PDB file of N, CA and C in Angstrom:
ATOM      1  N   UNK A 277     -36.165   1.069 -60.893  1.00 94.00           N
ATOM      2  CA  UNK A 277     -35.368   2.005 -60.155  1.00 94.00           C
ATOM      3  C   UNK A 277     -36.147   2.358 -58.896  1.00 94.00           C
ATOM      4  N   UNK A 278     -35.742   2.385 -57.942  1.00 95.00           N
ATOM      5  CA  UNK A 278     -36.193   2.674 -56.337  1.00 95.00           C
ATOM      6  C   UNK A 278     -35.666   3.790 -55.723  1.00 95.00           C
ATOM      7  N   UNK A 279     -35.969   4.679 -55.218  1.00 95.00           N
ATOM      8  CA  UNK A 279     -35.306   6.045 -54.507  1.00 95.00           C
ATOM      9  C   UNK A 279     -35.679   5.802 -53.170  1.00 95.00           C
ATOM     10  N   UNK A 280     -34.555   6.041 -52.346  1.00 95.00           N
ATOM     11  CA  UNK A 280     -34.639   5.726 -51.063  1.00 95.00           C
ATOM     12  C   UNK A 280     -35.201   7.261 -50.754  1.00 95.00           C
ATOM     13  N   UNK A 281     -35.423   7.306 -49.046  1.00 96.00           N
ATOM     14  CA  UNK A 281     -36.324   8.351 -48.513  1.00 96.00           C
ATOM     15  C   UNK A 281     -35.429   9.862 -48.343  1.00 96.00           C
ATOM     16  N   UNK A 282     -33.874   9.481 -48.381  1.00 95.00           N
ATOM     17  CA  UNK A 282     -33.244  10.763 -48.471  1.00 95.00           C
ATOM     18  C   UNK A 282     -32.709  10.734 -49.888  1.00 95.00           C
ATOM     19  N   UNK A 283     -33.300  10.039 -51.198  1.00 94.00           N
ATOM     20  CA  UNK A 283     -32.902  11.005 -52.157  1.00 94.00           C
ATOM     21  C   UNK A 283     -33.305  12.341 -52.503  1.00 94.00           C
ATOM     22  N   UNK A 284     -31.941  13.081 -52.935  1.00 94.00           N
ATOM     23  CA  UNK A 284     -31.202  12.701 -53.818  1.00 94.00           C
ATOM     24  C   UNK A 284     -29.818  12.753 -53.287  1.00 94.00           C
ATOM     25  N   UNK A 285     -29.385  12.899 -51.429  1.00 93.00           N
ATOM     26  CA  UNK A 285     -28.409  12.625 -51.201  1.00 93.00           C
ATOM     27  C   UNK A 285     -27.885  11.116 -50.902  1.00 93.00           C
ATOM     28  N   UNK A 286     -28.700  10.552 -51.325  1.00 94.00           N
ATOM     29  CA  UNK A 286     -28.278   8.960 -51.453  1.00 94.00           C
ATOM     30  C   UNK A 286     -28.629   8.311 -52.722  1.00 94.00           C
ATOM     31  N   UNK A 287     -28.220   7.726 -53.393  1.00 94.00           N
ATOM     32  CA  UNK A 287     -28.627   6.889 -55.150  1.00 94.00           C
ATOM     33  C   UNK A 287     -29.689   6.550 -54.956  1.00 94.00           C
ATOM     34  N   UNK A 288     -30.583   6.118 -55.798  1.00 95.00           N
ATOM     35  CA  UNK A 288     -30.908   5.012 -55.980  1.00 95.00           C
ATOM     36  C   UNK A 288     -30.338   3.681 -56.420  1.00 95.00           C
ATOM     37  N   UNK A 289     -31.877   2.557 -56.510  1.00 93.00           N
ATOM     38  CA  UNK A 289     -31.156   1.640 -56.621  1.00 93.00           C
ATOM     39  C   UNK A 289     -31.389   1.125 -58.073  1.00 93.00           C
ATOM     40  N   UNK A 290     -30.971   0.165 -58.851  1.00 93.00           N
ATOM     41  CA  UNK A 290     -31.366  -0.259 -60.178  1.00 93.00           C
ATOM     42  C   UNK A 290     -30.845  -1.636 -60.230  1.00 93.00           C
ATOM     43  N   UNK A 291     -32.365  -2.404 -60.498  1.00 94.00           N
ATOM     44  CA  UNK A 291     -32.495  -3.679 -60.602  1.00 94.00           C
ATOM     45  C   UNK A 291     -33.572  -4.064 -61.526  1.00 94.00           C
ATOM     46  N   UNK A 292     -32.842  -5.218 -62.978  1.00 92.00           N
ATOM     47  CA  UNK A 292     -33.261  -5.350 -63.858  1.00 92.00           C
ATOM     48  C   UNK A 292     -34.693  -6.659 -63.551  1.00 92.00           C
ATOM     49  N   UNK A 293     -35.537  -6.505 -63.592  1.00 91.00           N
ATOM     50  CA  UNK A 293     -36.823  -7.793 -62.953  1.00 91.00           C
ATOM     51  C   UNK A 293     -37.036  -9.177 -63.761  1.00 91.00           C
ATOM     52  N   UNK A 294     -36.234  -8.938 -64.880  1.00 83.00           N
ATOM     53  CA  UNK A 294     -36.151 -10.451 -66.035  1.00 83.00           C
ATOM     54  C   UNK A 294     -35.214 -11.302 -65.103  1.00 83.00           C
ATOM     55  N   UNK A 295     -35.736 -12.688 -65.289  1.00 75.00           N
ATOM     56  CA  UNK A 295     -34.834 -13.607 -64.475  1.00 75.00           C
ATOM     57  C   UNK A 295     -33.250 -13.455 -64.257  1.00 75.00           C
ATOM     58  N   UNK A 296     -32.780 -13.421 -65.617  1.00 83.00           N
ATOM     59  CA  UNK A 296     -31.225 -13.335 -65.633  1.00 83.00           C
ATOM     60  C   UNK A 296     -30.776 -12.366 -66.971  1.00 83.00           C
ATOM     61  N   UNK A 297     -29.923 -11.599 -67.127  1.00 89.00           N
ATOM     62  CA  UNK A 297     -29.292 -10.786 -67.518  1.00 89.00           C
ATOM     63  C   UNK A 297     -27.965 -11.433 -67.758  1.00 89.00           C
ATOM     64  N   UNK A 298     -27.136 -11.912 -68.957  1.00 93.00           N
ATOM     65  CA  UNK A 298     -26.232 -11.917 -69.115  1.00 93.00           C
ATOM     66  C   UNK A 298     -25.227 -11.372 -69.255  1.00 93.00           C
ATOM     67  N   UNK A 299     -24.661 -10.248 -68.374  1.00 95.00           N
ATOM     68  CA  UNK A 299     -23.780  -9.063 -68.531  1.00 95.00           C
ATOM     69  C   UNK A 299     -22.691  -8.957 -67.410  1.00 95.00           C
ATOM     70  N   UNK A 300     -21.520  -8.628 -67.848  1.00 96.00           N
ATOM     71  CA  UNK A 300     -20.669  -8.465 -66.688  1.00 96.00           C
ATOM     72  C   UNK A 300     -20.639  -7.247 -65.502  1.00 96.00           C
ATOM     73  N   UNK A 301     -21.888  -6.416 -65.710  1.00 96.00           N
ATOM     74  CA  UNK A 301     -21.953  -5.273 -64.611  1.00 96.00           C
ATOM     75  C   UNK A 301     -23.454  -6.024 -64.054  1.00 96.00           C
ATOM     76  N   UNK A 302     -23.568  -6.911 -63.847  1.00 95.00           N
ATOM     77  CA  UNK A 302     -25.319  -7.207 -63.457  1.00 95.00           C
ATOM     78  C   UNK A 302     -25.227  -8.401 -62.818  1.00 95.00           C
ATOM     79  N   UNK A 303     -25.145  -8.086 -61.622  1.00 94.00           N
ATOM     80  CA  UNK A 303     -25.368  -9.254 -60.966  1.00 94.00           C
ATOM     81  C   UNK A 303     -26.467 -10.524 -60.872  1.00 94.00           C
ATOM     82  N   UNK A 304     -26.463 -11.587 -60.742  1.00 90.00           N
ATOM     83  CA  UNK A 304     -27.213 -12.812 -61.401  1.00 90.00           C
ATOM     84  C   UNK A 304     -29.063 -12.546 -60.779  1.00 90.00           C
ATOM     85  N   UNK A 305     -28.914 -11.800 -59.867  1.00 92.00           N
ATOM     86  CA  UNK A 305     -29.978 -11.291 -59.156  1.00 92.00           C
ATOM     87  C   UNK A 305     -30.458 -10.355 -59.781  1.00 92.00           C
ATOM     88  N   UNK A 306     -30.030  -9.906 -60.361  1.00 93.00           N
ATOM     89  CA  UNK A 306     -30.897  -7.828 -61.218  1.00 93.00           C
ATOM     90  C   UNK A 306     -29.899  -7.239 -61.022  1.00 93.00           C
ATOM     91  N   UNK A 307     -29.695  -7.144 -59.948  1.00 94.00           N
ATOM     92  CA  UNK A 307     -28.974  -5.714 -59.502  1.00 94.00           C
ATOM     93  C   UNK A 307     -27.919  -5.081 -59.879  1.00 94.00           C
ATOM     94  N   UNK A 308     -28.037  -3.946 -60.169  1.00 94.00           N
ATOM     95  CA  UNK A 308     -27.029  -3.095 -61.317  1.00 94.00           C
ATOM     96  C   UNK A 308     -25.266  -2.985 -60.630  1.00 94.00           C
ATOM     97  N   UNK A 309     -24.531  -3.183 -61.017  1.00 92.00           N
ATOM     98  CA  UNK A 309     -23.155  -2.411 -60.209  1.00 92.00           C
ATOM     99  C   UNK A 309     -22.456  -1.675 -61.378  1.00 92.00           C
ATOM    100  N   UNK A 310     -22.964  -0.290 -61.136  1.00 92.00           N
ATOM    101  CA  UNK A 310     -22.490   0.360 -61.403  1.00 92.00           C
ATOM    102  C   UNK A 310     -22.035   2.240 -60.817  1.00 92.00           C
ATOM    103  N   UNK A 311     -20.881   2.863 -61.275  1.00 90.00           N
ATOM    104  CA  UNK A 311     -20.316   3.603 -59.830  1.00 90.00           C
ATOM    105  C   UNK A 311     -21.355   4.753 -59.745  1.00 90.00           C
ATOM    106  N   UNK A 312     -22.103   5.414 -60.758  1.00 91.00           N
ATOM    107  CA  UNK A 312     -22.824   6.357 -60.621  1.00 91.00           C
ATOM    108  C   UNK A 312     -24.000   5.895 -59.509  1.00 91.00           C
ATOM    109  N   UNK A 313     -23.890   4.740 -58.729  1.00 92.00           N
ATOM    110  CA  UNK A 313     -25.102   4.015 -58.361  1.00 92.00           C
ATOM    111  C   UNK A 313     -24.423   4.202 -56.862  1.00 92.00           C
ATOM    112  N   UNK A 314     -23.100   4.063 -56.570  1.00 87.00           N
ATOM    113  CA  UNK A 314     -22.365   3.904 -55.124  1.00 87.00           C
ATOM    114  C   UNK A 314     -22.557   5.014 -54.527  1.00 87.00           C
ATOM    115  N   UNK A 315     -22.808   5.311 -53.224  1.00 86.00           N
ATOM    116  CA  UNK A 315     -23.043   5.840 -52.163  1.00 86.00           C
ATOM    117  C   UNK A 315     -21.572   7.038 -52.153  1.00 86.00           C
ATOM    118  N   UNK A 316     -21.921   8.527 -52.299  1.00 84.00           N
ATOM    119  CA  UNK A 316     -21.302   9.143 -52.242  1.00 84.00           C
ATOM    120  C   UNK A 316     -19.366   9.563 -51.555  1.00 84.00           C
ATOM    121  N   UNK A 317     -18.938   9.845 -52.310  1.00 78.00           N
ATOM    122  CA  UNK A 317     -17.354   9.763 -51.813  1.00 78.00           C
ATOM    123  C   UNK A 317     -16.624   9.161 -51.758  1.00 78.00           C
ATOM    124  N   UNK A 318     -15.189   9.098 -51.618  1.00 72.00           N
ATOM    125  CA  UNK A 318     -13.996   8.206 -52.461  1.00 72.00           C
ATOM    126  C   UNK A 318     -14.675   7.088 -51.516  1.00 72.00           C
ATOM    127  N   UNK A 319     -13.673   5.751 -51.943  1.00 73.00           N
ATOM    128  CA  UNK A 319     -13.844   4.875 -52.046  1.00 73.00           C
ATOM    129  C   UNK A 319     -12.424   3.727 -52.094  1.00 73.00           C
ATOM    130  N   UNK A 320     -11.746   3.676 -51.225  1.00 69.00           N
ATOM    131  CA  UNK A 320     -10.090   3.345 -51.159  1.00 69.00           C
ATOM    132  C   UNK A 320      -9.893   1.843 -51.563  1.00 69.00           C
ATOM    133  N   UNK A 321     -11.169   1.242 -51.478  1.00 71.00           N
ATOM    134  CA  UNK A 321     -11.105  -0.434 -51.113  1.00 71.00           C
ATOM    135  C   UNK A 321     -11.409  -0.556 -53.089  1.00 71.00           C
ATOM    136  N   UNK A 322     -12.068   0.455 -53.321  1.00 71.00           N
ATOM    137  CA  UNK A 322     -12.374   0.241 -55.303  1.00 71.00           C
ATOM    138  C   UNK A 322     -11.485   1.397 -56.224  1.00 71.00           C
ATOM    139  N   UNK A 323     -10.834   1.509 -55.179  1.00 73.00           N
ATOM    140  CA  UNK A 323     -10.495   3.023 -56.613  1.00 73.00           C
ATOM    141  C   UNK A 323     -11.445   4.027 -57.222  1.00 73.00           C
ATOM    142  N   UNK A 324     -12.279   3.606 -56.253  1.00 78.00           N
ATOM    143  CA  UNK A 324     -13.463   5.128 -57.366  1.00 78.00           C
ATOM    144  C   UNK A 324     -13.305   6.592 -57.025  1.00 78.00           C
ATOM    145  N   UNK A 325     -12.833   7.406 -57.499  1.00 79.00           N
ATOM    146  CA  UNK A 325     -13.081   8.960 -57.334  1.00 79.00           C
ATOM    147  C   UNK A 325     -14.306   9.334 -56.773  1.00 79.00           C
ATOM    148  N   UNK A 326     -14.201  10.052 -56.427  1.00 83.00           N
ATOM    149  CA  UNK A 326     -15.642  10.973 -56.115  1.00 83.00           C
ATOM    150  C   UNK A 326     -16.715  11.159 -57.176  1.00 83.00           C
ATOM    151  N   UNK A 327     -16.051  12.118 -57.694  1.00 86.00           N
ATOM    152  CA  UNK A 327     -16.876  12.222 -58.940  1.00 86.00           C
ATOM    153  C   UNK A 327     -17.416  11.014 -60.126  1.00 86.00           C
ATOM    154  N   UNK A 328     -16.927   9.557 -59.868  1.00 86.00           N
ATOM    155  CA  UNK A 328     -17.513   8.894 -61.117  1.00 86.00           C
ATOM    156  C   UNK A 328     -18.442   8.196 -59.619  1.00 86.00           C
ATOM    157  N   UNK A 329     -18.946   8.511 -58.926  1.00 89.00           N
ATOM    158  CA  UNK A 329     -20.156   8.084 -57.861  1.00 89.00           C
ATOM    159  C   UNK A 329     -21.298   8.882 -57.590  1.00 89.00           C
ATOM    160  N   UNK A 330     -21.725   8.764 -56.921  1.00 93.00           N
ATOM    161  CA  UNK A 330     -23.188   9.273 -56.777  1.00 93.00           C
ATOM    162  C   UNK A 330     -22.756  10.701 -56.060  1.00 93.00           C
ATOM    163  N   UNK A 331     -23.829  11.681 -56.675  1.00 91.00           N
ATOM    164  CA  UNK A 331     -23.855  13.115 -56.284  1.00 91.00           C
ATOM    165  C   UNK A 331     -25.392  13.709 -56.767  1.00 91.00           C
ATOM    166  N   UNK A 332     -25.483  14.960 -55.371  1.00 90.00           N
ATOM    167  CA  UNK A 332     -27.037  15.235 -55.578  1.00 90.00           C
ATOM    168  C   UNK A 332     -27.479  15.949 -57.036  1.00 90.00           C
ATOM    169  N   UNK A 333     -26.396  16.046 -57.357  1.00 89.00           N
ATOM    170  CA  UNK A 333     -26.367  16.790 -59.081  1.00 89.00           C
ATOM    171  C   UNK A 333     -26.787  15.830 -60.316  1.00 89.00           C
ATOM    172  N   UNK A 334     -26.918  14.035 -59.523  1.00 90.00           N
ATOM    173  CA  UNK A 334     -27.749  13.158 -60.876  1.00 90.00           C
ATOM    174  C   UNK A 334     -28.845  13.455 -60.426  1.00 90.00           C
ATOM    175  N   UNK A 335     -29.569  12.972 -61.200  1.00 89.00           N
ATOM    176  CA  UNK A 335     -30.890  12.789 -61.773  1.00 89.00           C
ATOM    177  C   UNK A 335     -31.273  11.200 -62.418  1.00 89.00           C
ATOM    178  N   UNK A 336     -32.761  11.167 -62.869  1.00 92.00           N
ATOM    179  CA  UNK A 336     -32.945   9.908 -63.551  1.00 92.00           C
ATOM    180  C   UNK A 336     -32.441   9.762 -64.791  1.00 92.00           C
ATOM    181  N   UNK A 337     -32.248  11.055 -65.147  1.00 93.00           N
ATOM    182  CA  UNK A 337     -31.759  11.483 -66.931  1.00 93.00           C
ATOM    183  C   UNK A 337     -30.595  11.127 -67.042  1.00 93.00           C
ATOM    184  N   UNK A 338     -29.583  11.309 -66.112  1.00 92.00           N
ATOM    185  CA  UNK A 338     -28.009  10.595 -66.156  1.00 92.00           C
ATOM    186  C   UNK A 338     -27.979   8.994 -65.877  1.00 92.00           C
ATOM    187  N   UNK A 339     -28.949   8.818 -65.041  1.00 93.00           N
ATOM    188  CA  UNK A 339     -28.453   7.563 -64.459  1.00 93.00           C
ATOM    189  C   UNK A 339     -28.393   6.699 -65.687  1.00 93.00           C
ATOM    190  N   UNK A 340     -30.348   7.201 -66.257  1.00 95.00           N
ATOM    191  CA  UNK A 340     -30.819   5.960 -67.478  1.00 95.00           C
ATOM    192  C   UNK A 340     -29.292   6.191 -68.609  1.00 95.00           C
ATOM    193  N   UNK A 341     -28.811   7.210 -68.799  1.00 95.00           N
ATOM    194  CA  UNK A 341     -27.480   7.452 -69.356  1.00 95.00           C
ATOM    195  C   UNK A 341     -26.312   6.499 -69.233  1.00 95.00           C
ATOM    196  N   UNK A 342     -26.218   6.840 -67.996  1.00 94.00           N
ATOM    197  CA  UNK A 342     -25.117   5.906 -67.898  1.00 94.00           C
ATOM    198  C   UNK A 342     -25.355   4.442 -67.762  1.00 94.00           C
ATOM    199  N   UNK A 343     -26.782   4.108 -67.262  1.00 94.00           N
ATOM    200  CA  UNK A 343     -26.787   2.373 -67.955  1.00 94.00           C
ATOM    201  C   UNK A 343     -27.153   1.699 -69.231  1.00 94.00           C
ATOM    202  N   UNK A 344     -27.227   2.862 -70.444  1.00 95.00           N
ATOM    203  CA  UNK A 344     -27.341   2.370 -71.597  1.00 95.00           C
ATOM    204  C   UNK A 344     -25.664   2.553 -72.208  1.00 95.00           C
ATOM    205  N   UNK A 345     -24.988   3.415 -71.470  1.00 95.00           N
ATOM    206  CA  UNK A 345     -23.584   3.276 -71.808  1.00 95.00           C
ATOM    207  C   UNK A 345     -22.943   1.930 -71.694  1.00 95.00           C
ATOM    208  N   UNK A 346     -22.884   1.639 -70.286  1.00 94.00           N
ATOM    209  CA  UNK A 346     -23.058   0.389 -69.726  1.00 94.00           C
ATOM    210  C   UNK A 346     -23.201  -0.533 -70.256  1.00 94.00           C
ATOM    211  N   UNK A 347     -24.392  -1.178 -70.542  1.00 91.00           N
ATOM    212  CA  UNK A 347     -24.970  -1.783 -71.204  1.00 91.00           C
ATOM    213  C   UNK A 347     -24.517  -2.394 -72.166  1.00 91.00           C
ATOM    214  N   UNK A 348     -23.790  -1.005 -73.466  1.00 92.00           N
ATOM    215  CA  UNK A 348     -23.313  -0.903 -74.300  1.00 92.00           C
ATOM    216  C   UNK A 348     -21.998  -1.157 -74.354  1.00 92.00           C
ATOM    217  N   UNK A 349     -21.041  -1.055 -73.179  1.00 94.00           N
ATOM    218  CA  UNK A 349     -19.602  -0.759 -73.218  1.00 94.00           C
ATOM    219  C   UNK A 349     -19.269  -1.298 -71.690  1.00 94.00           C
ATOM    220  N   UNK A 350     -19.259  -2.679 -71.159  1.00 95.00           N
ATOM    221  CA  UNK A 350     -19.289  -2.918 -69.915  1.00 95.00           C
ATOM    222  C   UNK A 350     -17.823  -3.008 -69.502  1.00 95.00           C
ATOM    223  N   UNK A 351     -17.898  -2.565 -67.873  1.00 93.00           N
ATOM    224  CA  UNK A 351     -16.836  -2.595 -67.504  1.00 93.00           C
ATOM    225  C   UNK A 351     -16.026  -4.095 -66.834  1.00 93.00           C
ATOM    226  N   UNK A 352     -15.414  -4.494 -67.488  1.00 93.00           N
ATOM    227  CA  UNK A 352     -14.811  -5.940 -67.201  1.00 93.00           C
ATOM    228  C   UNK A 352     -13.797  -6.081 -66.005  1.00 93.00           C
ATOM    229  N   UNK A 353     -13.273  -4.862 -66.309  1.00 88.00           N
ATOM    230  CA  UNK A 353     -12.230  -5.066 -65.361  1.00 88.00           C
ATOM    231  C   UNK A 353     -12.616  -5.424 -63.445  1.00 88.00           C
ATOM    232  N   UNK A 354     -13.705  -4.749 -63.267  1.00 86.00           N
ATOM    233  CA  UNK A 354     -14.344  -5.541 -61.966  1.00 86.00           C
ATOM    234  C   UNK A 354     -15.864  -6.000 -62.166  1.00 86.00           C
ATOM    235  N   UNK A 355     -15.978  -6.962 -62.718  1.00 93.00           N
ATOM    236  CA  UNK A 355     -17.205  -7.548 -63.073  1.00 93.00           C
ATOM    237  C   UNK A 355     -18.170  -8.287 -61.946  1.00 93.00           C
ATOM    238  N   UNK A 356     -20.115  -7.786 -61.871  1.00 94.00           N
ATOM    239  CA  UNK A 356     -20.528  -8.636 -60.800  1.00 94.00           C
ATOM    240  C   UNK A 356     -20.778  -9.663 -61.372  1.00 94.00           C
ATOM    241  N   UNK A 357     -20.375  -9.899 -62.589  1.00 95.00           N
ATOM    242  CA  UNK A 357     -20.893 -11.333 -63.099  1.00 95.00           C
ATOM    243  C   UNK A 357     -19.627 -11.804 -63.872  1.00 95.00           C
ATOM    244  N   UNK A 358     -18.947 -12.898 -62.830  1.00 95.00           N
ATOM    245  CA  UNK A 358     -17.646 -13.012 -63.316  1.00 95.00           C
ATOM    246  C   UNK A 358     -17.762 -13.530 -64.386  1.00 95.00           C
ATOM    247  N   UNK A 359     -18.510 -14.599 -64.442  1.00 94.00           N
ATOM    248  CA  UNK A 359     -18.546 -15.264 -65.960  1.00 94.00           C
ATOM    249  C   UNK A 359     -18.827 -14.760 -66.626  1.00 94.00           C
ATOM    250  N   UNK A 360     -19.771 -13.638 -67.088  1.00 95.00           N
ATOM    251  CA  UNK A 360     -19.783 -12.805 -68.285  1.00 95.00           C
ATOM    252  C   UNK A 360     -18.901 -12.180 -68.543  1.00 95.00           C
ATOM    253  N   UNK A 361     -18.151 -11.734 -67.349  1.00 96.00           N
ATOM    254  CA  UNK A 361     -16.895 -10.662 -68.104  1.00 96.00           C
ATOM    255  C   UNK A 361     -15.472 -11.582 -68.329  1.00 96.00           C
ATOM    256  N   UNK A 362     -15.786 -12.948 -67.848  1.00 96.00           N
ATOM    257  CA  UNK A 362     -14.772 -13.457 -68.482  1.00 96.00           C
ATOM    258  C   UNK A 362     -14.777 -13.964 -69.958  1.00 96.00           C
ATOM    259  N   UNK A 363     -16.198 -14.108 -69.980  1.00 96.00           N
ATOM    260  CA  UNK A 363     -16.475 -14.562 -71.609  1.00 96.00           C
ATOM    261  C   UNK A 363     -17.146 -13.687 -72.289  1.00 96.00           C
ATOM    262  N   UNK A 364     -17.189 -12.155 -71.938  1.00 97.00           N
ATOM    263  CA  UNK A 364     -16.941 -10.783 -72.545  1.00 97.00           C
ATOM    264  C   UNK A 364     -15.564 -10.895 -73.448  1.00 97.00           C
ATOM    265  N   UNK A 365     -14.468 -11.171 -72.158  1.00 96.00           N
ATOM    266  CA  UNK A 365     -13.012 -10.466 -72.403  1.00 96.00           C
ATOM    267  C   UNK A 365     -12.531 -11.779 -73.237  1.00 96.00           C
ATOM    268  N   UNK A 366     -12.778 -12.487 -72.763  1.00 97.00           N
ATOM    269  CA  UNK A 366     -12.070 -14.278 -73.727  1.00 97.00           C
ATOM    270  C   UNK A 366     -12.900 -14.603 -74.984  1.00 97.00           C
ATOM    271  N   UNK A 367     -14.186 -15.249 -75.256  1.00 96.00           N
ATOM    272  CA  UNK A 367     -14.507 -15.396 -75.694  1.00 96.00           C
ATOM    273  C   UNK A 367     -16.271 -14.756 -76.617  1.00 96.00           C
ATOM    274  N   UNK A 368     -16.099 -13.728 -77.579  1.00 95.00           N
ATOM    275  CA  UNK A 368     -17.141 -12.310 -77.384  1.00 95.00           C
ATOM    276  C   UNK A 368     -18.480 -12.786 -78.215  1.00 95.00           C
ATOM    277  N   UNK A 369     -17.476 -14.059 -78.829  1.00 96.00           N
ATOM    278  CA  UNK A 369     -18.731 -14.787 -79.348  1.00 96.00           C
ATOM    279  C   UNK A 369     -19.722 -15.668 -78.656  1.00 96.00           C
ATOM    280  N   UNK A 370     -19.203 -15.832 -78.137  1.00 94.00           N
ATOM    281  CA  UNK A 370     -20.031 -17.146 -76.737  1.00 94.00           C
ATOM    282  C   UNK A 370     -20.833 -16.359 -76.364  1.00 94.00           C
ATOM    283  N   UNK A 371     -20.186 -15.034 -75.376  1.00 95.00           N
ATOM    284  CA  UNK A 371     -21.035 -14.049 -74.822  1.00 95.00           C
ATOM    285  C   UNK A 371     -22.193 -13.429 -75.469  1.00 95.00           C
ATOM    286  N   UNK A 372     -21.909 -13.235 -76.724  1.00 94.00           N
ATOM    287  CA  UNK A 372     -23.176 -12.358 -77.649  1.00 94.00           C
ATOM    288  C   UNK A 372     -23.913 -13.371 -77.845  1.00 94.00           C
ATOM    289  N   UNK A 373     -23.934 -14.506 -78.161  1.00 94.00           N
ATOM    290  CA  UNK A 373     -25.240 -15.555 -78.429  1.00 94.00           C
ATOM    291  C   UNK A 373     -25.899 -16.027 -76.810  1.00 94.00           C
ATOM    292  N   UNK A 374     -24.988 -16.067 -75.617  1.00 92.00           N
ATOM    293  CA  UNK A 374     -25.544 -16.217 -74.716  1.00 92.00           C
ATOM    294  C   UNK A 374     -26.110 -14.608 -74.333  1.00 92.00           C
ATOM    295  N   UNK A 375     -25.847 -14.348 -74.600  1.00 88.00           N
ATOM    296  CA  UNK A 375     -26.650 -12.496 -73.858  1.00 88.00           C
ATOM    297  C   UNK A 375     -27.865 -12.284 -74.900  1.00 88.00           C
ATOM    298  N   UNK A 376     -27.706 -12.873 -76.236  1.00 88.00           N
ATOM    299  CA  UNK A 376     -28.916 -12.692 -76.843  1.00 88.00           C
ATOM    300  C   UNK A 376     -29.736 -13.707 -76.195  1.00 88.00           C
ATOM    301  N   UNK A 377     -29.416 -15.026 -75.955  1.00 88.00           N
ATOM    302  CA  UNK A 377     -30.458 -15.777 -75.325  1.00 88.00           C
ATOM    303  C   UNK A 377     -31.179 -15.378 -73.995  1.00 88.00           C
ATOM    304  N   UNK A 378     -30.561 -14.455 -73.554  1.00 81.00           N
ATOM    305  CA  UNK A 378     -31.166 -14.330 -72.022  1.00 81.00           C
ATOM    306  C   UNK A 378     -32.527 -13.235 -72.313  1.00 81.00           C
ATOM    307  N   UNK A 379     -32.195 -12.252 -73.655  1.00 77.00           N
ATOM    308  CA  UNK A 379     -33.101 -11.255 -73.444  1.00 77.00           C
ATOM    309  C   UNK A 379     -34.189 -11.545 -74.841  1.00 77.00           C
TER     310      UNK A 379
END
């Protein structure tokens, strides 16, 4: 996790350092996409509310929160890793033996 120089009115960032991550919120690079992570205020081009984005009211205690939710319960419907969330949503067995292989 990285904090830029005006947090906490800007996110940080969260990027996983193992080669690859098999998950449909994790891009093939590390890097997390997720909304508690996006740069404050709506958002017309994603549908995000205000409130499920970044505000000076997180902390590290929510964030690590919300990426073990994550983690746990990924969001498919806009996935940075298309192929995982297509073989999240299609096939859950493929996905769980390949996501165990990655970690």
């Amino acid at each position: 996790m990285r904090f830029p120089n005006d947090y906490p009115y800007k996110p940080p960032t969260f990027r996983f350092l193992t080669k690859h991550i098999f998950h449909p919120n994790v891009y093939t690079d590390g890097n997390l996409c997720i909304s508690i992570l996006h740069q404050p205020g709506e958002d017309e081009h994603s549908g995000e509310l205000a409130n499920e984005r970044w505000n000076v009211l997180h902390g590290v205690e929510s964030v690590l929160r919300s990426v073990l939710l994550l983690l746990d319960d990924p969001e498919i419907n806009s996935p940075a890793n298309v192929d995982a969330g297509v073989a999240y949503r299609d096939s859950r067995d493929k996905y769980d033996k390949k996501a165990k292989e990655t970690v």
